[in-house]
Amino acid sequence: GNMFYSTVCLLLVTLSFFGMIQDSKQQSEVAFLSGQQNTISCGHPLTSGDFSRVIWSKAVGGNYATILEYNADGSTVEPPTSPLVGRARAVGNVNLQVDNMVVGDEGEYECHVRFNNPFGDERVTYNVVVRVQPSDPVITATPSDTPVTDVPAGTNFTLTCTSTGGRPPVSHTWTLDGTEIPANTSLSPTPNTDGSGDTVSTVDVVIPDRKGQTLAYKCEATGLSPIVTKSATKMFALEKEPTTTPTSPQGQTGGAGPGTGVIVGGVLGGIAGLALVAALVYFFLIREKKHGKGKEDGVESGDADVTYHATGHPGAPENLSRPSPNQP
């Protein structure tokens, strides 16, 4: 009798021990984005022969409210009191898929698997966090009429980057042409009760003297996973170097200055003038030379009564008879 009692007690203790192992809870945190279809994995690659039922529940008011029950025969039972009524289904035998997840779906979830064995069940719990993707960042300039083209050096203004509705609020990083620059960042005065909020950051800009270049100011908004990183860029084209226009010798832009033909004509005219002067000088020198020779021969060049005749002419000097000095 005592042996039988001892054997029964040992068996009960053993079953209780294995039941505690199988019923142990493993909790981990998983994060999803609101507005999307998300799947919570139970972590059991089970086949229909391994279990008899899978029960998904959510902690509500200190108790677990059943979301749905999935049976080994493939049938699903969703009670009307389900906290996700109409938005949940079982996929892959034991995983829970939730449509259009919202911030209110955040909380503790339990996957309870009932095995086809005498060792009890297994429970796995998850702390589900729902995050919200903020609006895409937008960059604005103050003053609002700040130019974006032909921006003169020394122009100063403020750039403001705004992201709204992030849960939790995102952070901003500013870069100029790929290099990080300091910025003033502030969150919304008081985050909303659901933990969401806006992010606003500013940078003060003084345009450098970089003629003809383009500056790219980028604001990048990053948040906790699975929030997607987004960015916005503002471009500024700086004024270019002034273009110089050739001017005429008189200092008039676009005036009709002397052409090549006029210059060549002036050079040729100068040469012709020099030639004329040289010819005149030569003429007068020859004339003076002849005039001097005539005086040496006793004949004045320029006597009106002197007539020259060729040899043999009746009026030639050898044919003329001169009266003697005493002849009347």
Coordinates of C-alpha atoms in Angstrom, one line a residue:
G1 CA 0.0 0.0 0.0
N2 CA 2.7 2.4 0.9
M3 CA 4.6 1.6 -2.3
F4 CA 1.5 2.3 -4.4
Y5 CA 1.0 5.6 -2.6
S6 CA 4.6 6.6 -3.1
T7 CA 4.4 5.8 -6.8
V8 CA 1.3 7.9 -7.3
C9 CA 2.8 10.9 -5.5
L10 CA 6.0 10.7 -7.5
L11 CA 3.9 10.6 -10.7
L12 CA 1.9 13.6 -9.7
V13 CA 5.1 15.6 -8.8
T14 CA 6.6 14.7 -12.2
L15 CA 3.5 15.7 -14.1
S16 CA 3.3 19.0 -12.1
F17 CA 7.0 19.6 -12.9
F18 CA 6.6 19.1 -16.6
G19 CA 3.4 21.1 -16.5
M20 CA 5.2 24.1 -15.0
I21 CA 7.8 23.9 -17.7
Q22 CA 5.3 23.8 -20.5
D23 CA 3.2 26.5 -18.8
S24 CA 6.1 29.0 -18.5
K25 CA 5.7 32.5 -19.9
Q26 CA 8.2 34.1 -22.2
Q27 CA 7.7 37.9 -22.7
S28 CA 9.2 40.1 -25.3
E29 CA 8.5 43.5 -26.9
V30 CA 7.5 43.9 -30.5
A31 CA 6.7 47.2 -32.2
F32 CA 4.4 47.9 -35.2
L33 CA 3.3 50.9 -37.2
S34 CA -0.3 52.1 -36.8
G35 CA -2.6 51.9 -39.8
Q36 CA -0.9 48.8 -41.2
Q37 CA -1.6 45.1 -41.2
N38 CA 0.7 43.5 -38.7
T39 CA 1.4 39.9 -37.6
I40 CA 2.3 38.7 -34.1
S41 CA 4.1 35.4 -34.1
C42 CA 3.5 32.9 -31.4
G43 CA 6.9 31.4 -32.0
H44 CA 5.7 27.8 -32.6
P45 CA 6.2 26.2 -36.0
L46 CA 3.4 23.7 -35.2
T47 CA 1.5 21.4 -37.4
S48 CA -2.2 20.5 -36.7
G49 CA -1.1 17.2 -35.1
D50 CA 1.0 18.9 -32.4
F51 CA -1.8 20.9 -30.7
S52 CA -5.4 20.8 -30.1
R53 CA -6.1 24.5 -29.8
V54 CA -4.4 27.9 -29.9
I55 CA -6.0 30.8 -27.9
W56 CA -5.0 34.4 -28.5
S57 CA -5.9 36.9 -25.7
K58 CA -5.2 40.5 -24.8
A59 CA -4.9 41.9 -21.3
V60 CA -7.8 44.2 -20.6
G61 CA -8.4 45.6 -17.1
G62 CA -6.2 43.1 -15.4
N63 CA -7.7 40.1 -17.1
Y64 CA -7.2 38.4 -20.4
A65 CA -9.9 38.8 -23.0
T66 CA -10.0 36.2 -25.7
I67 CA -9.4 37.5 -29.2
L68 CA -9.9 34.2 -31.0
E69 CA -9.5 30.5 -30.7
Y70 CA -7.9 28.4 -33.5
N71 CA -8.6 24.7 -33.5
A72 CA -6.5 21.9 -34.9
D73 CA -9.2 21.1 -37.4
G74 CA -8.8 24.6 -39.0
S75 CA -11.9 26.2 -37.5
T76 CA -11.7 29.6 -35.8
V77 CA -13.9 30.9 -33.0
E78 CA -14.1 34.7 -32.4
P79 CA -16.2 35.7 -29.4
P80 CA -18.2 38.9 -29.8
T81 CA -16.4 40.4 -26.9
S82 CA -13.0 40.2 -28.7
P83 CA -11.1 43.5 -28.3
L84 CA -10.1 43.2 -32.0
V85 CA -13.5 42.0 -33.3
G86 CA -13.6 41.9 -37.1
R87 CA -9.8 42.8 -37.4
A88 CA -8.0 39.6 -36.3
R89 CA -7.4 36.2 -37.9
A90 CA -5.1 33.2 -37.4
V91 CA -2.4 32.7 -40.0
G92 CA 0.2 30.0 -40.2
N93 CA -1.8 27.9 -37.7
V94 CA -0.7 29.8 -34.6
N95 CA 0.1 33.4 -35.6
L96 CA -2.2 36.4 -35.1
Q97 CA -2.7 38.9 -37.9
V98 CA -4.3 42.3 -37.0
D99 CA -5.7 44.6 -39.7
N100 CA -5.4 48.4 -39.4
M101 CA -3.6 48.4 -36.1
V102 CA -4.2 51.5 -34.0
V103 CA -2.6 53.0 -30.9
G104 CA -5.4 51.5 -28.8
D105 CA -4.3 48.0 -29.7
E106 CA -1.1 48.5 -27.7
G107 CA -0.7 46.2 -24.7
E108 CA 0.1 42.7 -23.6
Y109 CA -0.9 39.8 -25.8
E110 CA -0.8 36.1 -24.9
C111 CA -0.5 33.1 -27.2
H112 CA -1.8 30.0 -25.3
V113 CA -1.0 26.6 -27.0
R114 CA -2.7 23.4 -25.8
F115 CA -0.6 20.5 -26.8
N116 CA -1.7 16.9 -27.6
N117 CA 0.3 15.5 -24.7
P118 CA -0.1 15.0 -21.0
F119 CA 2.4 17.7 -20.0
G120 CA 0.2 20.7 -20.1
D121 CA 0.1 23.9 -22.2
E122 CA 2.6 26.7 -23.1
R123 CA 2.0 30.4 -22.9
V124 CA 4.0 33.1 -24.6
T125 CA 3.3 36.8 -23.9
Y126 CA 4.2 39.9 -25.9
N127 CA 4.3 43.5 -25.1
V128 CA 3.0 45.1 -28.3
V129 CA 4.0 48.7 -28.9
V130 CA 2.3 50.7 -31.6
R131 CA 4.3 53.6 -33.1
V132 CA 3.0 56.3 -35.5
Q133 CA 4.8 57.5 -38.6
P134 CA 4.9 61.3 -38.6
S135 CA 4.2 63.5 -41.6
D136 CA 7.0 63.9 -44.0
P137 CA 9.3 66.8 -43.0
V138 CA 8.8 70.2 -44.6
I139 CA 11.4 73.0 -44.9
T140 CA 10.3 76.6 -44.9
A141 CA 12.4 79.8 -45.1
T142 CA 11.9 83.0 -43.0
P143 CA 11.4 85.6 -44.4
S144 CA 9.0 83.9 -46.8
D145 CA 10.4 85.9 -49.8
T146 CA 13.9 84.5 -49.4
P147 CA 15.2 83.9 -52.9
V148 CA 16.3 80.4 -54.0
T149 CA 18.1 81.6 -57.2
D150 CA 20.8 84.2 -57.8
V151 CA 21.2 84.5 -54.0
P152 CA 23.8 87.2 -53.1
A153 CA 26.6 86.4 -50.7
G154 CA 25.8 87.6 -47.2
T155 CA 22.1 87.0 -47.4
N156 CA 20.8 85.7 -44.1
F157 CA 17.6 83.8 -43.2
T158 CA 16.3 81.0 -41.1
L159 CA 15.3 77.5 -42.3
T160 CA 12.6 75.6 -40.3
C161 CA 11.9 71.9 -40.6
T162 CA 8.6 70.5 -39.2
S163 CA 7.5 66.9 -38.6
T164 CA 4.1 66.4 -37.1
G165 CA 2.3 63.5 -35.3
G166 CA 5.3 61.1 -34.6
R167 CA 4.8 58.6 -31.8
P168 CA 7.2 59.0 -30.2
P169 CA 8.3 62.4 -31.7
V170 CA 11.1 61.9 -34.2
S171 CA 14.6 63.6 -34.1
H172 CA 16.0 65.9 -36.8
T173 CA 19.5 66.0 -38.3
W174 CA 20.6 68.9 -40.6
T175 CA 23.3 68.6 -43.2
L176 CA 24.8 71.1 -45.7
D177 CA 26.0 69.4 -48.9
G178 CA 26.3 66.1 -46.9
T179 CA 28.1 67.6 -43.8
E180 CA 26.2 67.7 -40.5
I181 CA 25.5 71.3 -39.2
P182 CA 24.2 72.4 -35.8
A183 CA 20.5 73.1 -35.4
N184 CA 18.1 74.2 -32.7
T185 CA 15.5 71.4 -32.1
S186 CA 12.3 71.6 -30.0
L187 CA 9.5 69.2 -29.5
S188 CA 5.8 70.2 -29.2
P189 CA 5.3 72.1 -26.0
T190 CA 3.7 69.0 -24.3
P191 CA 3.5 65.6 -26.0
N192 CA 0.0 64.4 -26.5
T193 CA -1.5 62.0 -23.9
D194 CA -0.9 59.1 -26.3
G195 CA 2.8 59.9 -26.5
S196 CA 2.7 61.5 -30.0
G197 CA 4.1 64.9 -30.7
D198 CA 5.6 67.3 -33.3
T199 CA 9.2 68.1 -33.9
V200 CA 10.4 71.5 -35.1
S201 CA 14.1 72.4 -35.8
T202 CA 15.8 75.5 -37.2
V203 CA 19.1 76.6 -38.7
D204 CA 20.4 80.1 -39.2
V205 CA 21.9 80.6 -42.6
V206 CA 24.3 83.2 -43.9
I207 CA 25.1 82.7 -47.6
P208 CA 28.8 82.3 -48.2
D209 CA 30.7 83.9 -51.1
R210 CA 30.7 80.9 -53.4
K211 CA 29.9 82.4 -56.8
G212 CA 27.9 80.2 -59.1
Q213 CA 27.6 77.3 -56.6
T214 CA 24.4 75.5 -55.4
L215 CA 23.9 74.8 -51.7
A216 CA 21.7 71.9 -50.5
Y217 CA 20.2 72.1 -47.0
K218 CA 18.8 68.7 -45.9
C219 CA 16.6 67.9 -42.9
E220 CA 16.4 64.2 -42.0
A221 CA 13.7 62.9 -39.6
T222 CA 14.5 59.6 -37.9
G223 CA 12.5 57.7 -35.2
L224 CA 12.4 54.4 -33.4
S225 CA 11.9 51.3 -35.5
P226 CA 9.8 50.6 -37.4
I227 CA 9.3 54.4 -38.1
V228 CA 10.7 55.1 -41.6
T229 CA 13.3 57.8 -42.0
K230 CA 12.2 60.6 -44.2
S231 CA 14.0 63.8 -45.4
A232 CA 13.4 67.1 -47.1
T233 CA 15.9 69.2 -49.1
K234 CA 16.0 73.0 -49.9
M235 CA 18.3 74.1 -52.7
F236 CA 19.8 77.6 -53.1
A237 CA 21.6 78.7 -56.3
L238 CA 24.1 81.5 -55.6
E239 CA 24.6 84.4 -57.9
K240 CA 27.3 84.0 -60.6
E241 CA 30.3 86.1 -61.4
P242 CA 29.3 89.2 -63.4
T243 CA 29.8 88.9 -67.1
T244 CA 32.2 91.6 -68.6
T245 CA 31.2 93.1 -72.0
P246 CA 34.0 94.5 -74.4
T247 CA 33.9 98.3 -74.9
S248 CA 35.0 100.6 -77.7
P249 CA 38.2 102.8 -77.3
Q250 CA 35.8 105.8 -76.6
G251 CA 34.4 103.8 -73.6
Q252 CA 31.0 103.2 -75.2
T253 CA 29.6 99.7 -75.1
G254 CA 28.5 98.5 -78.4
G255 CA 29.8 101.6 -80.3
A256 CA 31.2 101.4 -83.8
G257 CA 35.0 101.5 -83.2
P258 CA 37.6 101.5 -86.0
G259 CA 37.4 98.4 -88.1
T260 CA 40.4 96.5 -89.5
G261 CA 39.9 98.1 -92.9
V262 CA 40.1 101.6 -91.5
I263 CA 43.3 100.8 -89.6
V264 CA 44.9 99.2 -92.7
G265 CA 43.8 102.2 -94.8
G266 CA 45.3 104.6 -92.3
V267 CA 48.7 102.8 -92.4
L268 CA 48.8 102.8 -96.2
G269 CA 47.8 106.4 -96.3
G270 CA 50.7 107.2 -94.0
I271 CA 53.1 105.3 -96.1
A272 CA 51.9 107.2 -99.3
G273 CA 52.3 110.5 -97.5
L274 CA 55.9 109.7 -96.6
A275 CA 56.6 108.7 -100.2
L276 CA 55.2 112.0 -101.5
V277 CA 57.3 114.0 -99.1
A278 CA 60.4 112.0 -100.1
A279 CA 59.6 112.7 -103.8
L280 CA 59.3 116.4 -103.2
V281 CA 62.5 116.6 -101.3
Y282 CA 64.3 114.7 -104.1
F283 CA 62.8 117.0 -106.8
F284 CA 64.0 120.2 -105.1
L285 CA 67.5 118.8 -104.4
I286 CA 67.9 117.9 -108.2
R287 CA 66.6 121.3 -109.2
E288 CA 69.0 123.2 -106.9
K289 CA 71.9 121.1 -108.3
K290 CA 71.1 122.0 -111.9
H291 CA 70.7 125.6 -111.0
G292 CA 74.1 125.7 -109.4
K293 CA 75.8 124.2 -112.6
G294 CA 74.2 126.7 -114.8
K295 CA 75.8 129.6 -112.9
E296 CA 79.2 128.0 -113.3
D297 CA 78.7 128.0 -117.2
G298 CA 77.8 131.7 -117.2
V299 CA 74.2 131.0 -118.1
E300 CA 71.4 131.9 -115.8
S301 CA 68.8 129.3 -115.9
G302 CA 65.7 131.2 -116.3
D303 CA 66.9 134.0 -118.8
A304 CA 64.0 134.6 -121.1
D305 CA 66.2 135.8 -124.1
V306 CA 68.4 132.8 -124.3
T307 CA 67.4 130.2 -126.8
Y308 CA 69.2 126.8 -127.3
H309 CA 69.4 125.2 -130.7
A310 CA 70.7 121.9 -131.8
T311 CA 74.0 121.6 -133.7
G312 CA 73.6 122.4 -137.4
H313 CA 70.6 124.6 -136.9
P314 CA 70.9 128.0 -138.7
G315 CA 70.5 129.6 -135.4
A316 CA 73.1 127.5 -133.7
P317 CA 76.0 129.5 -132.2
E318 CA 78.5 128.3 -134.8
N319 CA 76.5 129.7 -137.6
L320 CA 75.9 133.1 -136.2
S321 CA 78.2 135.9 -137.0
R322 CA 78.9 138.4 -134.4
P323 CA 79.8 141.9 -135.2
S324 CA 83.2 143.0 -134.1
P325 CA 83.3 145.0 -131.0
N326 CA 84.1 148.1 -133.1
Q327 CA 81.3 147.5 -135.6
P328 CA 78.4 149.7 -135.1

